[in-house]
């Protein structure tokens, strides 16, 4: 093999020409001047020498491409493309002497690009050449005009907090400065998603962006994002998804919460592969799925505890498919493989890229470069958006020094593969260091003593607040036969003594972990959850008050995400003044990460000093900045923990008795009038109130009817012999209903044309459902609906409508018919004979869910009363026919 550099001619033939061909820039026929294009010409003569390539579109030269052999870097030779662009003849363009709008330089392996129309536009590396349509669209865009429009859109949307508005302004300032990659760092729980939903609307409304990609790393987070877009109302009476299209990939049932009723639209494939200027949409997608779309299935990297989408495949997506790419939780990518896939996926798009994270990693900062906004934990606490934390250091000799076994000690030896165990007596001394704890050896008594210490604090918390603190315990592992998580869950049931259902394990090894998370979040039981890392990030549990670290952590990002589970303000109760972190390694975890994370950047304000002492330290100018921060935190705790009548007492000193507002403004008040502000703070009566303010009275509820819950599992077999749990059967039913309206007329009538509902439509519906692979009989469907929704005898119409739209109510046949008759008879009066006939018809329709003329002669309740002829005499024929039509439509509505 030759060591000589590859000549430029070969680079062009083997590397550059194929890429230009693939992107829609074929070589023009020899001797023919391309008038319409798109074409490329080579060695194009300019006043400054021949340009390697020029790209023609619609009769004009749109771009100059400078080529260099593969061994040379492409970035620095853009200046040569610029020189040739200045020498073009009669191009029709003039951008401060440049005679075409776009410049490229390439070695065949890397491509650099610059939009030359604005002097502040920076050169950037792109994954591929733009297609002709991409350049047409780019040339038609008026960014300056769009930025002017954007500046005129009010930013003070009612639902946004001030810091979210600041973030929006920072993004827009960066875009105006032609920044193409930027990072927003916002503490967990401070509204990153809503910030970007708002900003997406602003960018689309102004025309800065039309097509937006919102990337997340889990389907559950995608579901949350889709709901956030659907709930946001930027214009009066119009939700976001009524103004712009919002798409996603298909979700799984577990991606949504119990009883959640939301049906997002699935992204049309051609929106990705053939983007059009008229498209204006948001696509919410997992990074894993998009990596497959861009790089192929071989690029799949870890997706946590959820399966990769089976329907994802590689697509030919052009680089201009999106104008803005938002990467949520962009700190992800811990391994080199994950990082490579993550970067390659983002690099594919020539778009403005906005990274969102609470925990910027080094690779995150290196990729996005410009941190345009930072809302750290400390500021969020001072603003009253998050709560502060207390730390408890628990010392364990086992965890600090390891385990030393002596000759003659008895141990149980467990086979990790089979779980079989046998007792053994040591014949010599054996030492295990701290890294072996729970990986090679366990000391159950150590775990018990740690949990007993946690219980002591929990009892004190319950005595103070009248509630058990919802507790999350991080275990070392959940490996079969040596699971630390299993051991802790079992011990916690014994130590806390509140029943088996009070403690749960939530890891990837349990059945339906997302459902377990939702139960832990929303219900009083379980009060304690043991996990490894499934709840370390992306899980919102506002009522969490205790976080116990029985797992050593070395990753700063992971540790801060774990702590972030406790920072949110309470939801079920509003008097969550702080959360408590148990460092079961004698404080070494917190010490290790202090100064390295946003949460542990300073020592937490421990209430060892009284609030009066803190005030006196400020007055004496002892570390005034730090003590002011401590006092602000104390004031926010007071505001969250006081009874309503306390505000009346505080109103004697503060406007409306608003302690939180006083805390938020304290720093500025001290700067403006230190002596006057301190005079209030040092008033004895005010200080006494700060200590002894009225707390909320405890409530005692007695739910006599709440008892035991017994469940069983029903399995339904389909025609292929596959078995389904009730919830999976309902998923299959929902999919069947949504996919078949075009093939089953009865479904189309029921979902889109209720006016055409009839006995024939009902018969077709029953027949088609029963003939499906899943054998959807009415009886089986009613049974699984009762198990799932605790509603007996749901009618078939309700079940179909609910499958298509989970917001549709589940009604019994009697309820549906009663509702239909209520609509029919509203504001109308009837003769006694007519009322008797209406009662007969109502009774029949509760069985048939439809009404035809034939029913009057074949249904005993109607035929025995004289049938059609008698009913026609009572109502009149035209009125009777109209009433039947009205009732059928009302039944199907």
PDB file of C-alpha atoms in Angstrom, residues 286-430:
ATOM      1  CA  UNK A 286     -36.364   9.437  22.095  1.00  0.00           C
ATOM      2  CA  UNK A 287     -32.688   9.816  21.294  1.00  0.00           C
ATOM      3  CA  UNK A 288     -32.518   6.034  20.903  1.00  0.00           C
ATOM      4  CA  UNK A 289     -35.175   6.001  18.179  1.00  0.00           C
ATOM      5  CA  UNK A 290     -33.654   8.939  16.319  1.00  0.00           C
ATOM      6  CA  UNK A 291     -30.225   7.280  16.501  1.00  0.00           C
ATOM      7  CA  UNK A 292     -31.716   4.252  14.749  1.00  0.00           C
ATOM      8  CA  UNK A 293     -33.358   6.519  12.151  1.00  0.00           C
ATOM      9  CA  UNK A 294     -30.043   8.223  11.428  1.00  0.00           C
ATOM     10  CA  UNK A 295     -27.411   5.546  12.044  1.00  0.00           C
ATOM     11  CA  UNK A 296     -29.281   2.238  11.844  1.00  0.00           C
ATOM     12  CA  UNK A 297     -30.119  -0.371  14.457  1.00  0.00           C
ATOM     13  CA  UNK A 298     -26.467  -1.213  14.991  1.00  0.00           C
ATOM     14  CA  UNK A 299     -26.173   2.152  16.762  1.00  0.00           C
ATOM     15  CA  UNK A 300     -28.599   1.204  19.548  1.00  0.00           C
ATOM     16  CA  UNK A 301     -27.280   1.999  22.975  1.00  0.00           C
ATOM     17  CA  UNK A 302     -28.729   1.370  26.414  1.00  0.00           C
ATOM     18  CA  UNK A 303     -32.288   2.523  26.880  1.00  0.00           C
ATOM     19  CA  UNK A 304     -32.528   1.745  30.575  1.00  0.00           C
ATOM     20  CA  UNK A 305     -35.331  -0.621  31.522  1.00  0.00           C
ATOM     21  CA  UNK A 306     -37.484  -0.167  28.436  1.00  0.00           C
ATOM     22  CA  UNK A 307     -37.305  -1.976  25.114  1.00  0.00           C
ATOM     23  CA  UNK A 308     -36.122  -0.334  21.912  1.00  0.00           C
ATOM     24  CA  UNK A 309     -38.987   0.504  19.538  1.00  0.00           C
ATOM     25  CA  UNK A 310     -39.525  -2.463  17.226  1.00  0.00           C
ATOM     26  CA  UNK A 311     -40.881  -0.274  14.431  1.00  0.00           C
ATOM     27  CA  UNK A 312     -37.827   2.008  14.301  1.00  0.00           C
ATOM     28  CA  UNK A 313     -35.558   1.678  11.295  1.00  0.00           C
ATOM     29  CA  UNK A 314     -32.965   3.643   9.378  1.00  0.00           C
ATOM     30  CA  UNK A 315     -34.410   6.458   7.254  1.00  0.00           C
ATOM     31  CA  UNK A 316     -32.981   8.849   4.695  1.00  0.00           C
ATOM     32  CA  UNK A 317     -33.422  12.050   6.693  1.00  0.00           C
ATOM     33  CA  UNK A 318     -31.899  15.203   5.177  1.00  0.00           C
ATOM     34  CA  UNK A 319     -29.873  17.499   7.397  1.00  0.00           C
ATOM     35  CA  UNK A 320     -32.442  20.314   7.155  1.00  0.00           C
ATOM     36  CA  UNK A 321     -35.317  18.184   8.497  1.00  0.00           C
ATOM     37  CA  UNK A 322     -35.453  20.380  11.618  1.00  0.00           C
ATOM     38  CA  UNK A 323     -34.733  24.038  12.271  1.00  0.00           C
ATOM     39  CA  UNK A 324     -34.293  23.573  16.032  1.00  0.00           C
ATOM     40  CA  UNK A 325     -33.252  20.482  17.986  1.00  0.00           C
ATOM     41  CA  UNK A 326     -33.911  20.507  21.738  1.00  0.00           C
ATOM     42  CA  UNK A 327     -32.038  17.827  23.706  1.00  0.00           C
ATOM     43  CA  UNK A 328     -33.650  17.318  27.120  1.00  0.00           C
ATOM     44  CA  UNK A 329     -31.527  15.765  29.885  1.00  0.00           C
ATOM     45  CA  UNK A 330     -28.568  16.249  27.547  1.00  0.00           C
ATOM     46  CA  UNK A 331     -26.032  15.184  30.191  1.00  0.00           C
ATOM     47  CA  UNK A 332     -26.767  11.560  29.211  1.00  0.00           C
ATOM     48  CA  UNK A 333     -24.077   9.440  27.638  1.00  0.00           C
ATOM     49  CA  UNK A 334     -21.795   8.004  30.295  1.00  0.00           C
ATOM     50  CA  UNK A 335     -19.851   5.536  28.122  1.00  0.00           C
ATOM     51  CA  UNK A 336     -17.754   6.364  25.081  1.00  0.00           C
ATOM     52  CA  UNK A 337     -20.131   4.371  22.865  1.00  0.00           C
ATOM     53  CA  UNK A 338     -23.207   6.185  24.146  1.00  0.00           C
ATOM     54  CA  UNK A 339     -21.454   9.534  23.814  1.00  0.00           C
ATOM     55  CA  UNK A 340     -20.427   8.770  20.235  1.00  0.00           C
ATOM     56  CA  UNK A 341     -23.976   7.811  19.218  1.00  0.00           C
ATOM     57  CA  UNK A 342     -25.444  10.790  21.080  1.00  0.00           C
ATOM     58  CA  UNK A 343     -23.131  13.243  19.335  1.00  0.00           C
ATOM     59  CA  UNK A 344     -23.493  11.639  15.896  1.00  0.00           C
ATOM     60  CA  UNK A 345     -27.266  11.853  16.137  1.00  0.00           C
ATOM     61  CA  UNK A 346     -27.220  15.528  17.068  1.00  0.00           C
ATOM     62  CA  UNK A 347     -24.481  16.286  14.542  1.00  0.00           C
ATOM     63  CA  UNK A 348     -26.613  14.984  11.689  1.00  0.00           C
ATOM     64  CA  UNK A 349     -28.936  17.986  11.765  1.00  0.00           C
ATOM     65  CA  UNK A 350     -27.998  21.432  10.533  1.00  0.00           C
ATOM     66  CA  UNK A 351     -30.134  23.141  13.141  1.00  0.00           C
ATOM     67  CA  UNK A 352     -30.023  25.402  16.150  1.00  0.00           C
ATOM     68  CA  UNK A 353     -29.316  23.030  19.043  1.00  0.00           C
ATOM     69  CA  UNK A 354     -30.457  23.714  22.592  1.00  0.00           C
ATOM     70  CA  UNK A 355     -29.349  21.431  25.411  1.00  0.00           C
ATOM     71  CA  UNK A 356     -31.316  21.178  28.663  1.00  0.00           C
ATOM     72  CA  UNK A 357     -29.903  19.720  31.854  1.00  0.00           C
ATOM     73  CA  UNK A 358     -29.813  20.075  35.604  1.00  0.00           C
ATOM     74  CA  UNK A 359     -26.334  18.566  35.766  1.00  0.00           C
ATOM     75  CA  UNK A 360     -23.972  19.711  33.003  1.00  0.00           C
ATOM     76  CA  UNK A 361     -21.302  17.106  32.293  1.00  0.00           C
ATOM     77  CA  UNK A 362     -17.974  17.923  30.709  1.00  0.00           C
ATOM     78  CA  UNK A 363     -19.016  16.382  27.393  1.00  0.00           C
ATOM     79  CA  UNK A 364     -22.262  18.390  27.525  1.00  0.00           C
ATOM     80  CA  UNK A 365     -20.481  21.690  28.021  1.00  0.00           C
ATOM     81  CA  UNK A 366     -17.918  20.795  25.362  1.00  0.00           C
ATOM     82  CA  UNK A 367     -20.628  20.033  22.800  1.00  0.00           C
ATOM     83  CA  UNK A 368     -23.015  22.947  23.388  1.00  0.00           C
ATOM     84  CA  UNK A 369     -20.157  25.352  24.273  1.00  0.00           C
ATOM     85  CA  UNK A 370     -22.303  28.349  25.185  1.00  0.00           C
ATOM     86  CA  UNK A 371     -24.109  28.150  28.533  1.00  0.00           C
ATOM     87  CA  UNK A 372     -26.612  30.928  27.908  1.00  0.00           C
ATOM     88  CA  UNK A 373     -28.610  30.494  31.124  1.00  0.00           C
ATOM     89  CA  UNK A 374     -27.987  28.975  34.536  1.00  0.00           C
ATOM     90  CA  UNK A 375     -30.589  28.610  37.282  1.00  0.00           C
ATOM     91  CA  UNK A 376     -28.803  26.743  40.069  1.00  0.00           C
ATOM     92  CA  UNK A 377     -30.314  24.933  43.010  1.00  0.00           C
ATOM     93  CA  UNK A 378     -29.282  27.562  45.558  1.00  0.00           C
ATOM     94  CA  UNK A 379     -31.060  30.342  43.680  1.00  0.00           C
ATOM     95  CA  UNK A 380     -34.150  28.172  43.217  1.00  0.00           C
ATOM     96  CA  UNK A 381     -34.272  27.580  46.975  1.00  0.00           C
ATOM     97  CA  UNK A 382     -33.947  31.285  47.678  1.00  0.00           C
ATOM     98  CA  UNK A 383     -36.697  32.027  45.170  1.00  0.00           C
ATOM     99  CA  UNK A 384     -38.949  29.524  46.913  1.00  0.00           C
ATOM    100  CA  UNK A 385     -39.162  27.232  43.880  1.00  0.00           C
ATOM    101  CA  UNK A 386     -37.386  24.293  45.563  1.00  0.00           C
ATOM    102  CA  UNK A 387     -36.787  23.208  49.145  1.00  0.00           C
ATOM    103  CA  UNK A 388     -33.508  23.034  51.006  1.00  0.00           C
ATOM    104  CA  UNK A 389     -32.128  19.832  52.473  1.00  0.00           C
ATOM    105  CA  UNK A 390     -30.860  18.617  55.834  1.00  0.00           C
ATOM    106  CA  UNK A 391     -28.073  16.073  56.045  1.00  0.00           C
ATOM    107  CA  UNK A 392     -27.744  13.210  58.511  1.00  0.00           C
ATOM    108  CA  UNK A 393     -24.442  11.408  58.525  1.00  0.00           C
ATOM    109  CA  UNK A 394     -24.708   7.791  59.624  1.00  0.00           C
ATOM    110  CA  UNK A 395     -21.525   6.097  60.564  1.00  0.00           C
ATOM    111  CA  UNK A 396     -21.137   2.388  60.017  1.00  0.00           C
ATOM    112  CA  UNK A 397     -17.902   0.667  60.788  1.00  0.00           C
ATOM    113  CA  UNK A 398     -18.638  -1.949  58.187  1.00  0.00           C
ATOM    114  CA  UNK A 399     -19.081   0.682  55.472  1.00  0.00           C
ATOM    115  CA  UNK A 400     -16.073   2.676  56.627  1.00  0.00           C
ATOM    116  CA  UNK A 401     -13.603  -0.142  57.342  1.00  0.00           C
ATOM    117  CA  UNK A 402     -14.941  -3.328  55.734  1.00  0.00           C
ATOM    118  CA  UNK A 403     -15.373  -6.717  57.381  1.00  0.00           C
ATOM    119  CA  UNK A 404     -12.750  -8.785  59.213  1.00  0.00           C
ATOM    120  CA  UNK A 405     -13.620 -12.409  59.833  1.00  0.00           C
ATOM    121  CA  UNK A 406     -11.708 -14.538  62.323  1.00  0.00           C
ATOM    122  CA  UNK A 407     -10.804 -18.197  62.310  1.00  0.00           C
ATOM    123  CA  UNK A 408     -13.754 -20.224  63.525  1.00  0.00           C
ATOM    124  CA  UNK A 409     -16.412 -17.687  62.427  1.00  0.00           C
ATOM    125  CA  UNK A 410     -19.514 -19.201  60.796  1.00  0.00           C
ATOM    126  CA  UNK A 411     -20.708 -17.883  57.441  1.00  0.00           C
ATOM    127  CA  UNK A 412     -23.424 -18.822  54.944  1.00  0.00           C
ATOM    128  CA  UNK A 413     -22.012 -19.318  51.486  1.00  0.00           C
ATOM    129  CA  UNK A 414     -24.473 -18.632  48.653  1.00  0.00           C
ATOM    130  CA  UNK A 415     -24.113 -19.729  45.049  1.00  0.00           C
ATOM    131  CA  UNK A 416     -25.054 -16.582  43.016  1.00  0.00           C
ATOM    132  CA  UNK A 417     -26.160 -18.693  40.060  1.00  0.00           C
ATOM    133  CA  UNK A 418     -28.508 -21.112  41.810  1.00  0.00           C
ATOM    134  CA  UNK A 419     -29.206 -19.474  45.163  1.00  0.00           C
ATOM    135  CA  UNK A 420     -28.228 -22.656  46.966  1.00  0.00           C
ATOM    136  CA  UNK A 421     -26.413 -22.023  50.233  1.00  0.00           C
ATOM    137  CA  UNK A 422     -24.419 -23.953  52.815  1.00  0.00           C
ATOM    138  CA  UNK A 423     -22.917 -23.115  56.192  1.00  0.00           C
ATOM    139  CA  UNK A 424     -19.139 -23.009  56.529  1.00  0.00           C
ATOM    140  CA  UNK A 425     -16.614 -22.469  59.343  1.00  0.00           C
ATOM    141  CA  UNK A 426     -13.574 -20.357  58.489  1.00  0.00           C
ATOM    142  CA  UNK A 427     -10.218 -22.053  58.926  1.00  0.00           C
ATOM    143  CA  UNK A 428      -8.294 -18.800  58.753  1.00  0.00           C
ATOM    144  CA  UNK A 429      -8.780 -15.032  58.973  1.00  0.00           C
ATOM    145  CA  UNK A 430     -10.431 -13.262  56.005  1.00  0.00           C
TER     146      UNK A 430
END
